[in-house]
């Protein structure tokens, strides 16, 4: 367990805006230079506009110019380590986040590779040779 990254995710979770689901999620992503960026889920009365913790963490890094990542940690108060939604997996694939640490508040961890979370991902290379 990357304890510092996990604790950052737990802290970020405390800021979750969750009036609809009441399900708080926290995420923290570590850049290759060591810096940590965090996110929580932010819901909306127009439910589909909700953004998950993982995407908010990744976007917090990208908007600071960070493009190279080492690992992302996601956490929630779940019986088993929480698993990211499909949309977040696609965003993780976009930025080639190599390792994802799925955790819960009990400190249980399941580490997975990006390819395990989203095999055969559609990516930039997948658009090569397409018709313009
Ligand atoms: N959620 C996340 O933030 N990350 C996940 O990995 C799963 C789902 C959020 C979206 C919504 O605010 C709430 O959890 C219930 O789906």
PDB file of C-alpha atoms in Angstrom, residues 24-91:
ATOM      1  CA  UNK A  24     -18.646   9.185  -0.810  1.00  0.00           C
ATOM      2  CA  UNK A  25     -15.622   8.305  -2.928  1.00  0.00           C
ATOM      3  CA  UNK A  26     -12.090   9.673  -2.741  1.00  0.00           C
ATOM      4  CA  UNK A  27      -9.242   9.324  -5.206  1.00  0.00           C
ATOM      5  CA  UNK A  28      -5.610  10.347  -5.380  1.00  0.00           C
ATOM      6  CA  UNK A  29      -3.253  10.054  -8.310  1.00  0.00           C
ATOM      7  CA  UNK A  30       0.547  10.136  -8.085  1.00  0.00           C
ATOM      8  CA  UNK A  31       2.504  11.699 -10.922  1.00  0.00           C
ATOM      9  CA  UNK A  32       5.859  10.201 -11.932  1.00  0.00           C
ATOM     10  CA  UNK A  33       7.547  13.200 -10.280  1.00  0.00           C
ATOM     11  CA  UNK A  34       5.919  12.167  -6.981  1.00  0.00           C
ATOM     12  CA  UNK A  35       3.276  14.855  -6.720  1.00  0.00           C
ATOM     13  CA  UNK A  36      -0.204  13.846  -5.597  1.00  0.00           C
ATOM     14  CA  UNK A  37      -3.497  15.214  -6.969  1.00  0.00           C
ATOM     15  CA  UNK A  38      -6.854  14.403  -5.432  1.00  0.00           C
ATOM     16  CA  UNK A  39     -10.537  14.269  -6.258  1.00  0.00           C
ATOM     17  CA  UNK A  40     -13.901  13.393  -4.774  1.00  0.00           C
ATOM     18  CA  UNK A  41     -17.217  12.635  -6.435  1.00  0.00           C
ATOM     19  CA  UNK A  42     -19.351  15.685  -7.173  1.00  0.00           C
ATOM     20  CA  UNK A  43     -23.018  15.017  -7.898  1.00  0.00           C
ATOM     21  CA  UNK A  44     -25.683  17.089  -9.605  1.00  0.00           C
ATOM     22  CA  UNK A  45     -29.486  17.294  -9.521  1.00  0.00           C
ATOM     23  CA  UNK A  46     -29.222  16.410 -13.206  1.00  0.00           C
ATOM     24  CA  UNK A  47     -27.771  13.043 -12.212  1.00  0.00           C
ATOM     25  CA  UNK A  48     -25.844  12.370 -15.405  1.00  0.00           C
ATOM     26  CA  UNK A  49     -23.641  15.402 -14.779  1.00  0.00           C
ATOM     27  CA  UNK A  50     -22.089  13.724 -11.735  1.00  0.00           C
ATOM     28  CA  UNK A  51     -18.320  13.361 -11.969  1.00  0.00           C
ATOM     29  CA  UNK A  52     -16.585  10.520 -10.136  1.00  0.00           C
ATOM     30  CA  UNK A  53     -13.691  10.956  -7.729  1.00  0.00           C
ATOM     31  CA  UNK A  54     -11.214   9.266 -10.060  1.00  0.00           C
ATOM     32  CA  UNK A  55     -11.892  11.562 -13.003  1.00  0.00           C
ATOM     33  CA  UNK A  56     -11.765  14.650 -10.796  1.00  0.00           C
ATOM     34  CA  UNK A  57      -8.344  13.557  -9.480  1.00  0.00           C
ATOM     35  CA  UNK A  58      -6.976  12.897 -12.964  1.00  0.00           C
ATOM     36  CA  UNK A  59      -8.339  16.182 -14.315  1.00  0.00           C
ATOM     37  CA  UNK A  60      -6.882  18.079 -11.327  1.00  0.00           C
ATOM     38  CA  UNK A  61      -3.459  16.792 -12.395  1.00  0.00           C
ATOM     39  CA  UNK A  62      -3.900  17.314 -16.130  1.00  0.00           C
ATOM     40  CA  UNK A  63      -5.020  20.906 -15.661  1.00  0.00           C
ATOM     41  CA  UNK A  64      -1.685  21.507 -13.868  1.00  0.00           C
ATOM     42  CA  UNK A  65       0.183  20.207 -16.911  1.00  0.00           C
ATOM     43  CA  UNK A  66       0.824  16.701 -15.547  1.00  0.00           C
ATOM     44  CA  UNK A  67       0.641  13.904 -18.132  1.00  0.00           C
ATOM     45  CA  UNK A  68       2.817  11.153 -16.678  1.00  0.00           C
ATOM     46  CA  UNK A  69       1.363   9.039 -13.898  1.00  0.00           C
ATOM     47  CA  UNK A  70       2.601   6.294 -11.610  1.00  0.00           C
ATOM     48  CA  UNK A  71      -0.518   5.124  -9.778  1.00  0.00           C
ATOM     49  CA  UNK A  72      -4.080   6.048  -8.823  1.00  0.00           C
ATOM     50  CA  UNK A  73      -5.743   5.093  -5.535  1.00  0.00           C
ATOM     51  CA  UNK A  74      -9.531   5.076  -5.090  1.00  0.00           C
ATOM     52  CA  UNK A  75     -11.328   4.518  -1.798  1.00  0.00           C
ATOM     53  CA  UNK A  76     -14.843   4.252  -0.395  1.00  0.00           C
ATOM     54  CA  UNK A  77     -16.596   2.770   2.619  1.00  0.00           C
ATOM     55  CA  UNK A  78     -17.297  -0.570   0.973  1.00  0.00           C
ATOM     56  CA  UNK A  79     -17.025  -4.171   2.246  1.00  0.00           C
ATOM     57  CA  UNK A  80     -14.442  -4.943  -0.457  1.00  0.00           C
ATOM     58  CA  UNK A  81     -12.096  -2.556  -2.303  1.00  0.00           C
ATOM     59  CA  UNK A  82     -14.139  -0.223  -4.512  1.00  0.00           C
ATOM     60  CA  UNK A  83     -13.948  -0.705  -8.267  1.00  0.00           C
ATOM     61  CA  UNK A  84     -14.050   2.195 -10.759  1.00  0.00           C
ATOM     62  CA  UNK A  85     -16.873   2.723 -13.251  1.00  0.00           C
ATOM     63  CA  UNK A  86     -16.392   2.227 -16.964  1.00  0.00           C
ATOM     64  CA  UNK A  87     -16.147   5.932 -17.762  1.00  0.00           C
ATOM     65  CA  UNK A  88     -13.293   6.378 -15.270  1.00  0.00           C
ATOM     66  CA  UNK A  89     -11.517   3.321 -16.664  1.00  0.00           C
ATOM     67  CA  UNK A  90     -11.613   4.918 -20.103  1.00  0.00           C
ATOM     68  CA  UNK A  91     -10.105   8.162 -18.717  1.00  0.00           C
TER      69      UNK A  91
END
